[in-house]
Tab-separated table of C-alpha atoms in Angstrom:
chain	number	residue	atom	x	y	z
A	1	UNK	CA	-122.857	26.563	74.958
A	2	UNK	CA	-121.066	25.970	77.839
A	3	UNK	CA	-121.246	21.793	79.229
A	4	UNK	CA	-119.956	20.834	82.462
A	5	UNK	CA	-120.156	17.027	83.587
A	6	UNK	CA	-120.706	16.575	87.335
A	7	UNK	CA	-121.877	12.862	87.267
A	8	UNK	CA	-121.484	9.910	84.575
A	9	UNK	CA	-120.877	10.738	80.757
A	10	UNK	CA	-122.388	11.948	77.669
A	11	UNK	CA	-121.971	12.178	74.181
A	12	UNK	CA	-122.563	14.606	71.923
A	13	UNK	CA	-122.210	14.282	68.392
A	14	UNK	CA	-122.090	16.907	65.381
A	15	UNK	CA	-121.296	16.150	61.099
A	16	UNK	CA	-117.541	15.017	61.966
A	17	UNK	CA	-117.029	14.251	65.514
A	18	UNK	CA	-118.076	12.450	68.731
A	19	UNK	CA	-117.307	13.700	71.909
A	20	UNK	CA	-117.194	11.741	75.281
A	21	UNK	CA	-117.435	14.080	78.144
A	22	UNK	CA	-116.402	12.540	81.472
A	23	UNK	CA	-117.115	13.733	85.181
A	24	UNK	CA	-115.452	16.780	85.824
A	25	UNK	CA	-115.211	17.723	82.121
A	26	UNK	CA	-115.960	21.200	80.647
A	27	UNK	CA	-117.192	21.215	76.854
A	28	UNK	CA	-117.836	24.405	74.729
A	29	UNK	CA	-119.589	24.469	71.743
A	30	UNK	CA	-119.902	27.225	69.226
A	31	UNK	CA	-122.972	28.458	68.218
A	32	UNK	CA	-122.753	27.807	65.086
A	33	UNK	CA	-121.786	24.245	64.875
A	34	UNK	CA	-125.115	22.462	64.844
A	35	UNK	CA	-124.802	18.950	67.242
A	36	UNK	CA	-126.588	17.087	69.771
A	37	UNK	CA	-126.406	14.876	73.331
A	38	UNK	CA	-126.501	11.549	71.463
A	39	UNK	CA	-126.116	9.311	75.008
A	40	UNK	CA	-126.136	9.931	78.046
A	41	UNK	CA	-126.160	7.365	81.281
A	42	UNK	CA	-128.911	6.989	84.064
A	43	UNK	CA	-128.034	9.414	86.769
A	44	UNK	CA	-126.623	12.258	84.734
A	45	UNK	CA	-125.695	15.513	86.507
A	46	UNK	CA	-124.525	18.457	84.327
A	47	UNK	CA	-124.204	22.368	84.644
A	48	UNK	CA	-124.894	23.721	80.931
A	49	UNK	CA	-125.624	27.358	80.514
A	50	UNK	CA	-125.322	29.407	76.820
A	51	UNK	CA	-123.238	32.567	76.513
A	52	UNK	CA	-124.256	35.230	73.735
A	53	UNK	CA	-120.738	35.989	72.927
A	54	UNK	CA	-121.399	39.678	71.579
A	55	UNK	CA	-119.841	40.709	68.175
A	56	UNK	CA	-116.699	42.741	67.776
A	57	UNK	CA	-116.546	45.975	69.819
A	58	UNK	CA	-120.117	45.695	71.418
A	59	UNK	CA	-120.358	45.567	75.247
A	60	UNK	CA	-120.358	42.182	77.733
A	61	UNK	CA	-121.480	41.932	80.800
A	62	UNK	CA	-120.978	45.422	81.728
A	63	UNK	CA	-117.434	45.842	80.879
A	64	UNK	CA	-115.395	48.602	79.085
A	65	UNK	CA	-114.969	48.496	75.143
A	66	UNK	CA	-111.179	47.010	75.778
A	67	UNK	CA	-111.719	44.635	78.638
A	68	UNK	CA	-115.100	43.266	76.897
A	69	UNK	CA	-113.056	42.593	73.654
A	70	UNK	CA	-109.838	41.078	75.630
A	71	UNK	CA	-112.903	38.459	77.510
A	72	UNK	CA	-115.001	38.209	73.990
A	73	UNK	CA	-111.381	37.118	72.194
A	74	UNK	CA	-110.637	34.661	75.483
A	75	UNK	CA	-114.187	32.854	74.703
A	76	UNK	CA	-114.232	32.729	71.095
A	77	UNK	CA	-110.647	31.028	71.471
A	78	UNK	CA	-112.096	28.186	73.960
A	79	UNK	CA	-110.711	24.191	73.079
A	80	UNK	CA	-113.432	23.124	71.322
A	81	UNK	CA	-112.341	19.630	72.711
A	82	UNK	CA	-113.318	18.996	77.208
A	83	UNK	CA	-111.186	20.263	79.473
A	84	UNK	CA	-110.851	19.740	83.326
A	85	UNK	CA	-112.750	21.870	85.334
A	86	UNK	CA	-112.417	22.781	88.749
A	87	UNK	CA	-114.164	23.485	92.387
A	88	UNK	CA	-114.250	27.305	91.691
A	89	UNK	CA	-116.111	26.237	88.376
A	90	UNK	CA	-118.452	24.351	89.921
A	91	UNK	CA	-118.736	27.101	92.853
A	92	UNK	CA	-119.426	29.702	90.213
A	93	UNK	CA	-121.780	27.708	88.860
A	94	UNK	CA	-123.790	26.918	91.544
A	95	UNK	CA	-123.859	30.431	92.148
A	96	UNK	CA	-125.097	31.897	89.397
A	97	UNK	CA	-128.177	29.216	89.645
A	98	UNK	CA	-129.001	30.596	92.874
A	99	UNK	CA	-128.659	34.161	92.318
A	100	UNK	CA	-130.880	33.327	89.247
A	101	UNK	CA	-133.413	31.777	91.303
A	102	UNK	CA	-133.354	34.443	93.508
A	103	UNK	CA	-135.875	37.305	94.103
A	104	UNK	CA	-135.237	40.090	91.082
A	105	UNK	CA	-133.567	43.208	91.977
A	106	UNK	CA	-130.486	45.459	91.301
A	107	UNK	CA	-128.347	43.647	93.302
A	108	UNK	CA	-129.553	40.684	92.289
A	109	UNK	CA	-128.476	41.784	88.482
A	110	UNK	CA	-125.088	43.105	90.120
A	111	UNK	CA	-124.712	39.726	91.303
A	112	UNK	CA	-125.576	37.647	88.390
A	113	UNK	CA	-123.366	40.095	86.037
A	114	UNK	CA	-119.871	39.815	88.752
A	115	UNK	CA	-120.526	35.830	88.961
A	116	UNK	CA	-121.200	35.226	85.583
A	117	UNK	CA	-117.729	36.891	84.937
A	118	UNK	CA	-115.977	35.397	87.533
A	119	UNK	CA	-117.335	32.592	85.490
A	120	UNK	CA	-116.445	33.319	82.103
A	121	UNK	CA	-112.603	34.246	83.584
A	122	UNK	CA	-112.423	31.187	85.445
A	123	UNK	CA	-113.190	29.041	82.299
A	124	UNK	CA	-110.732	30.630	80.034
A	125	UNK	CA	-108.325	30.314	83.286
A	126	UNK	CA	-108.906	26.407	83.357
A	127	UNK	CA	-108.681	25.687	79.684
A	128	UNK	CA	-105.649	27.645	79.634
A	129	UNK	CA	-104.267	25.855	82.128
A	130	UNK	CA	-104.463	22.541	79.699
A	131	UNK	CA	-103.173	24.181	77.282
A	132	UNK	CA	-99.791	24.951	78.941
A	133	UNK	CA	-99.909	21.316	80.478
A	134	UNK	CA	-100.310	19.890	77.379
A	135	UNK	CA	-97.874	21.925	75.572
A	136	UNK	CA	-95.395	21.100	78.075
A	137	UNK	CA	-95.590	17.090	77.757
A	138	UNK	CA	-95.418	17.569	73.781
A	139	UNK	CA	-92.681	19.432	74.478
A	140	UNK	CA	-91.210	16.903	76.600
A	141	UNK	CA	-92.097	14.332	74.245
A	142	UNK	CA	-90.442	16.239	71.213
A	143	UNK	CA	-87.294	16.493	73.990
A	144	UNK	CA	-87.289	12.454	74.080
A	145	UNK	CA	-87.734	12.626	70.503
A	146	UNK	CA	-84.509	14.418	70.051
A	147	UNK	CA	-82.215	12.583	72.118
A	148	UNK	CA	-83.041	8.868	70.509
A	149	UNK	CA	-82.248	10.316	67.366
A	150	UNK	CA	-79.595	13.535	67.436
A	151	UNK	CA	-78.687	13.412	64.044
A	152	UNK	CA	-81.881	14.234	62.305
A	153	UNK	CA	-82.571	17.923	61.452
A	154	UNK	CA	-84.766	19.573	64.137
A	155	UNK	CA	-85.994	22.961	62.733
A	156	UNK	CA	-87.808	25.569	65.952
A	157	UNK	CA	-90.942	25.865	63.501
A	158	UNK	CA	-91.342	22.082	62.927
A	159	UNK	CA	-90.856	21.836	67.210
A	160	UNK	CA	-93.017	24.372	67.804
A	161	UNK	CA	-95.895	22.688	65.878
A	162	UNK	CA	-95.484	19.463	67.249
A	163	UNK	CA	-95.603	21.620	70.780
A	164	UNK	CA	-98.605	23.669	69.621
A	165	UNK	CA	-96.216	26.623	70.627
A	166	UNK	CA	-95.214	29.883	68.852
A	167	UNK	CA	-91.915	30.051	67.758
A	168	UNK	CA	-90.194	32.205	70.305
A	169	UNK	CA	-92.011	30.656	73.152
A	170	UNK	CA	-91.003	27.018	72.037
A	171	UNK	CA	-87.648	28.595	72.672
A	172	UNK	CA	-88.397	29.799	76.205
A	173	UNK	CA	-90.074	26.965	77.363
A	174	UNK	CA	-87.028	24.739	76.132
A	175	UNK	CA	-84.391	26.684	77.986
A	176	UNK	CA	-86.805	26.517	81.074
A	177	UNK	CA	-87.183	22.791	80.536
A	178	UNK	CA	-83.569	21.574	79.365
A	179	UNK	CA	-81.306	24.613	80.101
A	180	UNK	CA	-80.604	25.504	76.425
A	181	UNK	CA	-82.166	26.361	73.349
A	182	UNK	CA	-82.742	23.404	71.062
A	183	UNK	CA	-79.842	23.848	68.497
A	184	UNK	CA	-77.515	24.310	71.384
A	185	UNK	CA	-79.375	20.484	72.876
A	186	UNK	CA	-78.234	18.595	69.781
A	187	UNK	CA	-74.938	18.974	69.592
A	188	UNK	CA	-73.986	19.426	73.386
């Protein structure tokens, strides 16, 4: 289930958690984790839509075996927390309502099936997007860490957690971001 806040907020709620979702928020929500809009505000304007994610090696939208599993992988790996959309998002959106609306034919389908994908690849594109942004200022934050306090033991794995970074990319995005790798950092 795929949530996208135009206009004031909701909440949804499941067992565990409550989510706020702001204007210009995205929110996707497995199937199987049962939950429900538990407020929303006078004036609420929201794009939602549900995807039938298909099950390993079975066709989506059209696509070949290897490109359907590469999207299907993309989707199932989603934040389950909002993200920022975008004006493509909202675009694609938009467009998909009207094609739907439309009168049926087989370019109408042909349609439906290119937007929804430009869709479904412009979502993974924007939550990706937070992902490296966030990455980056825990990174940066780790970075801070180290230089109030030098003489404690920083080991890559520990970094790359705090990051929410494998291993060897913690690495790369170090170099990028101080010039070295992070043993090197300490003690220069």
């Amino acid at each position: 289930e795929i949530s996208y806040c135009l206009r004031t907020s909701l909440t949804y709620s499941d067992k565990a958690d409550v989510i706020e979702l702001l204007p210009g928020q995205i929110l996707v929500t497995p199937a199987d984790l049962p939950h429900r809009l538990s407020t929303h505000t006078k004036g609420l304007v929201m794009d939602w839509m549900i995807v039938r994610v298909p099950k390993v090696n079975a066709g989506f939208l059209g696509l070949p075996r290897a490109e359907s599993q590469a999207l299907t992988d993309r989707l199932r790996a989603l934040p389950k927390q909002p993200f920022p959309g975008n004006a493509a998002i909202r675009q694609l959106f938009q467009r998909l309502f009207a094609l739907y609306d439309s009168p049926r034919s087989a370019y109408q389908r042909c349609a439906l099936r290119g937007t929804c994908l430009a869709l479904m690849l412009a979502l993974v594109d924007a939550s990706e997007e937070t992902a490296c942004v966030l990455a980056t200022s825990r990174l940066r934050a780790a970075i801070e860490q180290m230089r109030r306090s030098p003489e404690v033991d920083y080991p890559v794995d520990a970094l790359a957690r705090l990051a929410g970074l494998a291993p060897g990319h913690l690495i790369n995005r170090f170099k990028a971001l101080t010039g070295l790798p992070p043993h090197q950092f300490l003690i220069a």
